[in-house]
C-alpha cells in the first residue's frame, strides 16, 4: 500500500518550548487516521506543519510525495482542509461556494458543473443549490464543507475537529461521508474530541505532551491497555500529561 | 488570473449582499456632504436682528433696510422703544444682534462727521458674535461709502479681499475634508473589517491552506474598495460642484491622481490594521480611534494646524489626511499648478511604500 504521509523525527520548537517532540509515523493511502490528544498536546501544530502552514524545526515530513519544508506549495494543491470553525462563506450560495473553492484548486470549469450536480445529488441537496449557506442547518453545512474540501480529489484531507458542536445522529452521517471518501482512496487525517469517533478510525494515534504515546488500531489499543473503550485508553494516557492545556 | 477574477467577484458579492456595508458606502458619503457642507458650517445666515433707533431718520432707516436685504440678516420686529425691550428680546433669543442708533444720528454725521452706532451681540458664543458683528459692520460701511462716495481726505479704508473663496463659503473648506474622511472610512475601515472577518470566521485559514497566492487574497480584498472609493469621489465631486457650487479650479487629471494616491494610502492602512487586529471589533476600534479621529481633528480640515500645540502639529505630520487635504485644497480650490503640490504627493507615495512593505511583511502566509 502506498504511503501518503510519512513523518520522521519531527520536532517543532517555539523558543524554549518544544510543542512537538520528535514524532514519527506513517499513514497509508485510503486510511482513516485518528489523531487524538488533549488540548495543548501539539495536535494542531503537527497538522499545521503537514498542511504546509508552518515549517518544522527539525525532522522530516513528506505529504502526498512532497517535503513540507521545501514544497509547501505543491502539497497545498494536493490536500483538502476543513477546520472546526465552519469554513464556507455564509453569504454565498451553495453553488457559489463550490465553484469558488473548486476554482481555487484549479478544477476545470466543465468539470465543476458536472461534479457539482453529482455532489448535490449524493448529499440530497439538489433543492438547496441556490440557498445561502447561512440558511442551512449546522450539520448540513459541515457535510457541505467536507464535500467541498474533497471536491478536487486530494490525496489527503485534513479534518480538524470536523464534528464539533454537532448532534450524534448528524455525526454518524458525517462519518459515512468520511468512509466514502476513504473508499475512493482519499486519506483522511482526523482530529477529534469524541472518543466514540475514535472507534471509527482505522488507526489512532494519541499525543501526550508533544509525543505520540500510542499508535495502533482501536482494537489493539483496547487490548494493550485492557480497556473497554477508547475513552478509557485515552484517559489512561492523558493523565500522564504534565503540560497544562492552554 | 482566473483565480484572481473569481476572487474579486466573491468580494463584490460580500459587499453587495450586506445591507450595512451597502448603506455605509452609498449613503454615508452623501450624508456627510450634506452634514459638513450645510449643517456644520461656520457661515451664519438668516440671523434675526433688532433695532433700537433713537433717531429714526433717513440714514438709520437706510442702514436697517440695507441689512434686511442682505442674505445674512432678517428683520422681523418693529423696533424697540427702549433699552429694556431690546434686552428682553435678546434674552429670549429672538435676535442675534441689535443695532442701537444714537439720537440725531444723521445730523451728527453731517455736522460733526462722526456718529455712533452700537452693535450688541451675544458674547457667550464669541465665534458667532464676532462673525455677526463683522458682517454687520461691513454692510454698514459699504452702505456709507455708497451714500457718500467722496470721503474726507486722508481717510484710509482697508479693502479686504478673500482670494479663491471671495464669499468665504464653508463648503469650499468642507469638501476636501469630507473626501479625506470618507475615503479613510471606506478604504481603511472596510478593508480592515473585511479581512479580519475572514480570520474570525475561519475562512482565512482555509484560504491559506489552499494553493491560492496570499498576494491574490490581498489584491482581491482591496480591489472592490478601490473601485467603490473612486465612484464615491466622483459622486462627491458632482455634488460639491453642481449642487454646492464649489469650483474645481485645478487640473482634473492631477486631482484624480491625487485622489487615487490617497485611496491607495488608505487601503494600505486598512491592510496594516487587519494584520494587527484579530477580530472585527478590534479592527473597527483601531480604525475608528487611530484613523478616523486624527483624520478629522488633526488633518486641518476643521481646525487649523498652525493653531495646534507643537506636539499635535508634530503628530499631524504622520496623518495622510493632512497632506491630502492640504494638496486638494491647493489644486482644487486655488487651482494651482501641479508643481505646488509635489511635496504632498511625494509624502503620500512614501507613505504607500512604507505601509505596503510593513503590511506585506506582517501578512504572514504562515498564520503564526
PDB file of N, CA and C in Angstrom, chain B residues 113-186:
ATOM      1  N   UNK B 113     -19.325 115.008  11.339  1.00  0.00           N
ATOM      2  CA  UNK B 113     -18.582 113.955  10.649  1.00  0.00           C
ATOM      3  C   UNK B 113     -18.419 112.712  11.492  1.00  0.00           C
ATOM      4  N   UNK B 114     -19.155 112.623  12.569  1.00  0.00           N
ATOM      5  CA  UNK B 114     -18.963 111.486  13.461  1.00  0.00           C
ATOM      6  C   UNK B 114     -20.309 111.123  14.074  1.00  0.00           C
ATOM      7  N   UNK B 115     -20.691 109.854  13.937  1.00  0.00           N
ATOM      8  CA  UNK B 115     -21.948 109.410  14.528  1.00  0.00           C
ATOM      9  C   UNK B 115     -21.749 108.001  15.073  1.00  0.00           C
ATOM     10  N   UNK B 116     -22.553 107.629  16.051  1.00  0.00           N
ATOM     11  CA  UNK B 116     -22.317 106.344  16.698  1.00  0.00           C
ATOM     12  C   UNK B 116     -23.451 105.340  16.482  1.00  0.00           C
ATOM     13  N   UNK B 117     -23.018 104.147  16.086  1.00  0.00           N
ATOM     14  CA  UNK B 117     -23.934 103.013  16.092  1.00  0.00           C
ATOM     15  C   UNK B 117     -23.352 102.004  17.058  1.00  0.00           C
ATOM     16  N   UNK B 118     -24.219 101.511  17.927  1.00  0.00           N
ATOM     17  CA  UNK B 118     -23.742 100.461  18.815  1.00  0.00           C
ATOM     18  C   UNK B 118     -24.270  99.138  18.287  1.00  0.00           C
ATOM     19  N   UNK B 119     -23.367  98.156  18.201  1.00  0.00           N
ATOM     20  CA  UNK B 119     -23.830  96.817  17.785  1.00  0.00           C
ATOM     21  C   UNK B 119     -23.709  95.898  18.992  1.00  0.00           C
ATOM     22  N   UNK B 120     -24.850  95.354  19.430  1.00  0.00           N
ATOM     23  CA  UNK B 120     -24.843  94.450  20.578  1.00  0.00           C
ATOM     24  C   UNK B 120     -24.889  93.013  20.071  1.00  0.00           C
ATOM     25  N   UNK B 121     -24.008  92.197  20.627  1.00  0.00           N
ATOM     26  CA  UNK B 121     -24.019  90.783  20.228  1.00  0.00           C
ATOM     27  C   UNK B 121     -23.850  89.917  21.468  1.00  0.00           C
ATOM     28  N   UNK B 122     -24.167  88.654  21.346  1.00  0.00           N
ATOM     29  CA  UNK B 122     -24.124  87.732  22.476  1.00  0.00           C
ATOM     30  C   UNK B 122     -22.711  87.169  22.646  1.00  0.00           C
ATOM     31  N   UNK B 123     -21.999  87.702  23.639  1.00  0.00           N
ATOM     32  CA  UNK B 123     -20.608  87.302  23.843  1.00  0.00           C
ATOM     33  C   UNK B 123     -20.427  85.909  24.407  1.00  0.00           C
ATOM     34  N   UNK B 124     -21.508  85.248  24.827  1.00  0.00           N
ATOM     35  CA  UNK B 124     -21.334  83.907  25.376  1.00  0.00           C
ATOM     36  C   UNK B 124     -21.022  82.913  24.257  1.00  0.00           C
ATOM     37  N   UNK B 125     -21.284  83.313  23.031  1.00  0.00           N
ATOM     38  CA  UNK B 125     -20.886  82.477  21.886  1.00  0.00           C
ATOM     39  C   UNK B 125     -19.988  83.348  21.023  1.00  0.00           C
ATOM     40  N   UNK B 126     -18.721  83.492  21.440  1.00  0.00           N
ATOM     41  CA  UNK B 126     -17.851  84.517  20.850  1.00  0.00           C
ATOM     42  C   UNK B 126     -17.660  84.384  19.342  1.00  0.00           C
ATOM     43  N   UNK B 127     -17.564  83.129  18.855  1.00  0.00           N
ATOM     44  CA  UNK B 127     -17.313  82.979  17.421  1.00  0.00           C
ATOM     45  C   UNK B 127     -18.456  83.538  16.600  1.00  0.00           C
ATOM     46  N   UNK B 128     -19.664  83.132  16.993  1.00  0.00           N
ATOM     47  CA  UNK B 128     -20.833  83.620  16.271  1.00  0.00           C
ATOM     48  C   UNK B 128     -20.927  85.129  16.402  1.00  0.00           C
ATOM     49  N   UNK B 129     -20.723  85.638  17.626  1.00  0.00           N
ATOM     50  CA  UNK B 129     -20.842  87.065  17.861  1.00  0.00           C
ATOM     51  C   UNK B 129     -19.878  87.846  16.972  1.00  0.00           C
ATOM     52  N   UNK B 130     -18.626  87.371  16.921  1.00  0.00           N
ATOM     53  CA  UNK B 130     -17.618  88.072  16.147  1.00  0.00           C
ATOM     54  C   UNK B 130     -17.995  88.076  14.666  1.00  0.00           C
ATOM     55  N   UNK B 131     -18.460  86.905  14.200  1.00  0.00           N
ATOM     56  CA  UNK B 131     -18.828  86.830  12.790  1.00  0.00           C
ATOM     57  C   UNK B 131     -19.975  87.782  12.472  1.00  0.00           C
ATOM     58  N   UNK B 132     -20.991  87.771  13.341  1.00  0.00           N
ATOM     59  CA  UNK B 132     -22.158  88.627  13.089  1.00  0.00           C
ATOM     60  C   UNK B 132     -21.767  90.097  13.078  1.00  0.00           C
ATOM     61  N   UNK B 133     -20.935  90.476  14.035  1.00  0.00           N
ATOM     62  CA  UNK B 133     -20.527  91.881  14.115  1.00  0.00           C
ATOM     63  C   UNK B 133     -19.743  92.276  12.863  1.00  0.00           C
ATOM     64  N   UNK B 134     -18.869  91.365  12.413  1.00  0.00           N
ATOM     65  CA  UNK B 134     -18.092  91.657  11.213  1.00  0.00           C
ATOM     66  C   UNK B 134     -19.005  91.836  10.005  1.00  0.00           C
ATOM     67  N   UNK B 135     -19.945  90.921   9.866  1.00  0.00           N
ATOM     68  CA  UNK B 135     -20.887  91.039   8.751  1.00  0.00           C
ATOM     69  C   UNK B 135     -21.606  92.392   8.806  1.00  0.00           C
ATOM     70  N   UNK B 136     -22.175  92.682   9.983  1.00  0.00           N
ATOM     71  CA  UNK B 136     -22.988  93.890  10.111  1.00  0.00           C
ATOM     72  C   UNK B 136     -22.155  95.134   9.824  1.00  0.00           C
ATOM     73  N   UNK B 137     -20.940  95.193  10.426  1.00  0.00           N
ATOM     74  CA  UNK B 137     -20.188  96.429  10.225  1.00  0.00           C
ATOM     75  C   UNK B 137     -19.741  96.582   8.783  1.00  0.00           C
ATOM     76  N   UNK B 138     -19.447  95.460   8.114  1.00  0.00           N
ATOM     77  CA  UNK B 138     -19.020  95.638   6.727  1.00  0.00           C
ATOM     78  C   UNK B 138     -20.202  96.064   5.856  1.00  0.00           C
ATOM     79  N   UNK B 139     -21.379  95.569   6.183  1.00  0.00           N
ATOM     80  CA  UNK B 139     -22.551  96.011   5.410  1.00  0.00           C
ATOM     81  C   UNK B 139     -22.784  97.507   5.624  1.00  0.00           C
ATOM     82  N   UNK B 140     -22.652  97.949   6.875  1.00  0.00           N
ATOM     83  CA  UNK B 140     -22.861  99.364   7.175  1.00  0.00           C
ATOM     84  C   UNK B 140     -21.825 100.226   6.461  1.00  0.00           C
ATOM     85  N   UNK B 141     -20.580  99.781   6.474  1.00  0.00           N
ATOM     86  CA  UNK B 141     -19.524 100.547   5.814  1.00  0.00           C
ATOM     87  C   UNK B 141     -19.769 100.681   4.326  1.00  0.00           C
ATOM     88  N   UNK B 142     -20.163  99.542   3.731  1.00  0.00           N
ATOM     89  CA  UNK B 142     -20.441  99.588   2.296  1.00  0.00           C
ATOM     90  C   UNK B 142     -21.553 100.596   2.018  1.00  0.00           C
ATOM     91  N   UNK B 143     -22.577 100.574   2.862  1.00  0.00           N
ATOM     92  CA  UNK B 143     -23.710 101.471   2.666  1.00  0.00           C
ATOM     93  C   UNK B 143     -23.268 102.931   2.775  1.00  0.00           C
ATOM     94  N   UNK B 144     -22.450 103.214   3.769  1.00  0.00           N
ATOM     95  CA  UNK B 144     -21.998 104.600   3.964  1.00  0.00           C
ATOM     96  C   UNK B 144     -21.148 105.066   2.796  1.00  0.00           C
ATOM     97  N   UNK B 145     -20.321 104.173   2.285  1.00  0.00           N
ATOM     98  CA  UNK B 145     -19.499 104.541   1.135  1.00  0.00           C
ATOM     99  C   UNK B 145     -20.351 104.850  -0.076  1.00  0.00           C
ATOM    100  N   UNK B 146     -21.408 104.027  -0.250  1.00  0.00           N
ATOM    101  CA  UNK B 146     -22.303 104.277  -1.373  1.00  0.00           C
ATOM    102  C   UNK B 146     -22.964 105.653  -1.254  1.00  0.00           C
ATOM    103  N   UNK B 147     -23.379 105.962  -0.035  1.00  0.00           N
ATOM    104  CA  UNK B 147     -24.078 107.235   0.197  1.00  0.00           C
ATOM    105  C   UNK B 147     -23.142 108.414   0.009  1.00  0.00           C
ATOM    106  N   UNK B 148     -21.926 108.220   0.358  1.00  0.00           N
ATOM    107  CA  UNK B 148     -21.003 109.336   0.452  1.00  0.00           C
ATOM    108  C   UNK B 148     -19.694 108.980  -0.255  1.00  0.00           C
ATOM    109  N   UNK B 149     -19.737 109.008  -1.607  1.00  0.00           N
ATOM    110  CA  UNK B 149     -18.623 108.441  -2.354  1.00  0.00           C
ATOM    111  C   UNK B 149     -17.309 109.211  -2.216  1.00  0.00           C
ATOM    112  N   UNK B 150     -17.379 110.503  -1.833  1.00  0.00           N
ATOM    113  CA  UNK B 150     -16.101 111.201  -1.696  1.00  0.00           C
ATOM    114  C   UNK B 150     -15.744 111.373  -0.228  1.00  0.00           C
ATOM    115  N   UNK B 151     -14.981 110.454   0.291  1.00  0.00           N
ATOM    116  CA  UNK B 151     -14.659 110.523   1.710  1.00  0.00           C
ATOM    117  C   UNK B 151     -13.696 111.682   1.980  1.00  0.00           C
ATOM    118  N   UNK B 152     -13.612 112.051   3.190  1.00  0.00           N
ATOM    119  CA  UNK B 152     -12.687 113.119   3.568  1.00  0.00           C
ATOM    120  C   UNK B 152     -11.271 112.678   3.235  1.00  0.00           C
ATOM    121  N   UNK B 153     -10.406 113.639   2.894  1.00  0.00           N
ATOM    122  CA  UNK B 153      -9.041 113.267   2.548  1.00  0.00           C
ATOM    123  C   UNK B 153      -8.332 112.532   3.684  1.00  0.00           C
ATOM    124  N   UNK B 154      -7.371 111.758   3.291  1.00  0.00           N
ATOM    125  CA  UNK B 154      -6.508 111.019   4.229  1.00  0.00           C
ATOM    126  C   UNK B 154      -7.215 109.890   4.975  1.00  0.00           C
ATOM    127  N   UNK B 155      -8.461 109.656   4.674  1.00  0.00           N
ATOM    128  CA  UNK B 155      -9.110 108.528   5.359  1.00  0.00           C
ATOM    129  C   UNK B 155      -8.738 107.238   4.636  1.00  0.00           C
ATOM    130  N   UNK B 156      -8.237 106.291   5.362  1.00  0.00           N
ATOM    131  CA  UNK B 156      -7.818 105.032   4.737  1.00  0.00           C
ATOM    132  C   UNK B 156      -8.822 103.947   5.081  1.00  0.00           C
ATOM    133  N   UNK B 157      -9.385 103.390   4.070  1.00  0.00           N
ATOM    134  CA  UNK B 157     -10.299 102.283   4.304  1.00  0.00           C
ATOM    135  C   UNK B 157      -9.668 101.020   3.735  1.00  0.00           C
ATOM    136  N   UNK B 158      -9.290 100.099   4.588  1.00  0.00           N
ATOM    137  CA  UNK B 158      -8.713  98.871   4.029  1.00  0.00           C
ATOM    138  C   UNK B 158      -9.768  98.092   3.264  1.00  0.00           C
ATOM    139  N   UNK B 159      -9.364  97.621   2.115  1.00  0.00           N
ATOM    140  CA  UNK B 159     -10.290  96.814   1.342  1.00  0.00           C
ATOM    141  C   UNK B 159      -9.805  95.376   1.433  1.00  0.00           C
ATOM    142  N   UNK B 160     -10.621  94.543   1.999  1.00  0.00           N
ATOM    143  CA  UNK B 160     -10.211  93.154   2.219  1.00  0.00           C
ATOM    144  C   UNK B 160     -10.782  92.287   1.113  1.00  0.00           C
ATOM    145  N   UNK B 161      -9.923  91.434   0.576  1.00  0.00           N
ATOM    146  CA  UNK B 161     -10.411  90.538  -0.462  1.00  0.00           C
ATOM    147  C   UNK B 161      -9.953  89.127  -0.126  1.00  0.00           C
ATOM    148  N   UNK B 162     -10.879  88.232  -0.063  1.00  0.00           N
ATOM    149  CA  UNK B 162     -10.504  86.843   0.202  1.00  0.00           C
ATOM    150  C   UNK B 162     -10.297  86.130  -1.115  1.00  0.00           C
ATOM    151  N   UNK B 163      -9.031  85.768  -1.355  1.00  0.00           N
ATOM    152  CA  UNK B 163      -8.711  85.127  -2.619  1.00  0.00           C
ATOM    153  C   UNK B 163      -9.287  83.717  -2.647  1.00  0.00           C
ATOM    154  N   UNK B 164      -9.574  83.221  -3.806  1.00  0.00           N
ATOM    155  CA  UNK B 164     -10.019  81.840  -4.072  1.00  0.00           C
ATOM    156  C   UNK B 164     -11.405  81.516  -3.541  1.00  0.00           C
ATOM    157  N   UNK B 165     -11.818  82.228  -2.480  1.00  0.00           N
ATOM    158  CA  UNK B 165     -13.127  81.933  -1.910  1.00  0.00           C
ATOM    159  C   UNK B 165     -13.701  83.246  -1.437  1.00  0.00           C
ATOM    160  N   UNK B 166     -14.059  84.133  -2.379  1.00  0.00           N
ATOM    161  CA  UNK B 166     -14.385  85.513  -2.018  1.00  0.00           C
ATOM    162  C   UNK B 166     -15.535  85.629  -1.029  1.00  0.00           C
ATOM    163  N   UNK B 167     -16.447  84.679  -1.074  1.00  0.00           N
ATOM    164  CA  UNK B 167     -17.583  84.788  -0.155  1.00  0.00           C
ATOM    165  C   UNK B 167     -17.358  84.012   1.136  1.00  0.00           C
ATOM    166  N   UNK B 168     -16.161  83.478   1.300  1.00  0.00           N
ATOM    167  CA  UNK B 168     -15.818  82.680   2.480  1.00  0.00           C
ATOM    168  C   UNK B 168     -16.841  81.570   2.710  1.00  0.00           C
ATOM    169  N   UNK B 169     -17.117  80.831   1.677  1.00  0.00           N
ATOM    170  CA  UNK B 169     -18.100  79.763   1.803  1.00  0.00           C
ATOM    171  C   UNK B 169     -17.500  78.571   2.543  1.00  0.00           C
ATOM    172  N   UNK B 170     -18.256  78.032   3.479  1.00  0.00           N
ATOM    173  CA  UNK B 170     -17.777  76.913   4.278  1.00  0.00           C
ATOM    174  C   UNK B 170     -17.591  75.655   3.448  1.00  0.00           C
ATOM    175  N   UNK B 171     -18.415  75.484   2.421  1.00  0.00           N
ATOM    176  CA  UNK B 171     -18.327  74.246   1.644  1.00  0.00           C
ATOM    177  C   UNK B 171     -16.992  74.132   0.912  1.00  0.00           C
ATOM    178  N   UNK B 172     -16.344  75.260   0.632  1.00  0.00           N
ATOM    179  CA  UNK B 172     -15.035  75.206  -0.002  1.00  0.00           C
ATOM    180  C   UNK B 172     -14.056  74.473   0.903  1.00  0.00           C
ATOM    181  N   UNK B 173     -14.263  74.658   2.177  1.00  0.00           N
ATOM    182  CA  UNK B 173     -13.373  74.040   3.141  1.00  0.00           C
ATOM    183  C   UNK B 173     -13.789  72.601   3.405  1.00  0.00           C
ATOM    184  N   UNK B 174     -15.096  72.360   3.444  1.00  0.00           N
ATOM    185  CA  UNK B 174     -15.544  71.044   3.891  1.00  0.00           C
ATOM    186  C   UNK B 174     -15.379  69.976   2.829  1.00  0.00           C
ATOM    187  N   UNK B 175     -15.467  70.335   1.557  1.00  0.00           N
ATOM    188  CA  UNK B 175     -15.382  69.292   0.532  1.00  0.00           C
ATOM    189  C   UNK B 175     -14.064  68.513   0.578  1.00  0.00           C
ATOM    190  N   UNK B 176     -12.907  69.194   0.599  1.00  0.00           N
ATOM    191  CA  UNK B 176     -11.670  68.420   0.704  1.00  0.00           C
ATOM    192  C   UNK B 176     -11.651  67.548   1.956  1.00  0.00           C
ATOM    193  N   UNK B 177     -12.137  68.103   3.060  1.00  0.00           N
ATOM    194  CA  UNK B 177     -12.144  67.352   4.311  1.00  0.00           C
ATOM    195  C   UNK B 177     -13.040  66.134   4.242  1.00  0.00           C
ATOM    196  N   UNK B 178     -14.227  66.310   3.653  1.00  0.00           N
ATOM    197  CA  UNK B 178     -15.158  65.178   3.572  1.00  0.00           C
ATOM    198  C   UNK B 178     -14.576  64.071   2.697  1.00  0.00           C
ATOM    199  N   UNK B 179     -13.949  64.444   1.598  1.00  0.00           N
ATOM    200  CA  UNK B 179     -13.311  63.413   0.771  1.00  0.00           C
ATOM    201  C   UNK B 179     -12.263  62.685   1.608  1.00  0.00           C
ATOM    202  N   UNK B 180     -11.478  63.456   2.335  1.00  0.00           N
ATOM    203  CA  UNK B 180     -10.443  62.863   3.174  1.00  0.00           C
ATOM    204  C   UNK B 180     -11.002  61.878   4.168  1.00  0.00           C
ATOM    205  N   UNK B 181     -12.126  62.227   4.782  1.00  0.00           N
ATOM    206  CA  UNK B 181     -12.721  61.347   5.792  1.00  0.00           C
ATOM    207  C   UNK B 181     -13.374  60.124   5.184  1.00  0.00           C
ATOM    208  N   UNK B 182     -14.145  60.341   4.133  1.00  0.00           N
ATOM    209  CA  UNK B 182     -14.902  59.221   3.561  1.00  0.00           C
ATOM    210  C   UNK B 182     -13.978  58.154   3.000  1.00  0.00           C
ATOM    211  N   UNK B 183     -12.942  58.592   2.328  1.00  0.00           N
ATOM    212  CA  UNK B 183     -12.032  57.599   1.759  1.00  0.00           C
ATOM    213  C   UNK B 183     -11.340  56.832   2.869  1.00  0.00           C
ATOM    214  N   UNK B 184     -10.938  57.559   3.924  1.00  0.00           N
ATOM    215  CA  UNK B 184     -10.306  56.890   5.050  1.00  0.00           C
ATOM    216  C   UNK B 184     -11.263  55.859   5.639  1.00  0.00           C
ATOM    217  N   UNK B 185     -12.510  56.246   5.754  1.00  0.00           N
ATOM    218  CA  UNK B 185     -13.516  55.370   6.356  1.00  0.00           C
ATOM    219  C   UNK B 185     -13.743  54.135   5.497  1.00  0.00           C
ATOM    220  N   UNK B 186     -14.021  54.360   4.227  1.00  0.00           N
ATOM    221  CA  UNK B 186     -14.373  53.233   3.364  1.00  0.00           C
ATOM    222  C   UNK B 186     -13.168  52.335   3.136  1.00  0.00           C
TER     223      UNK B 186
END
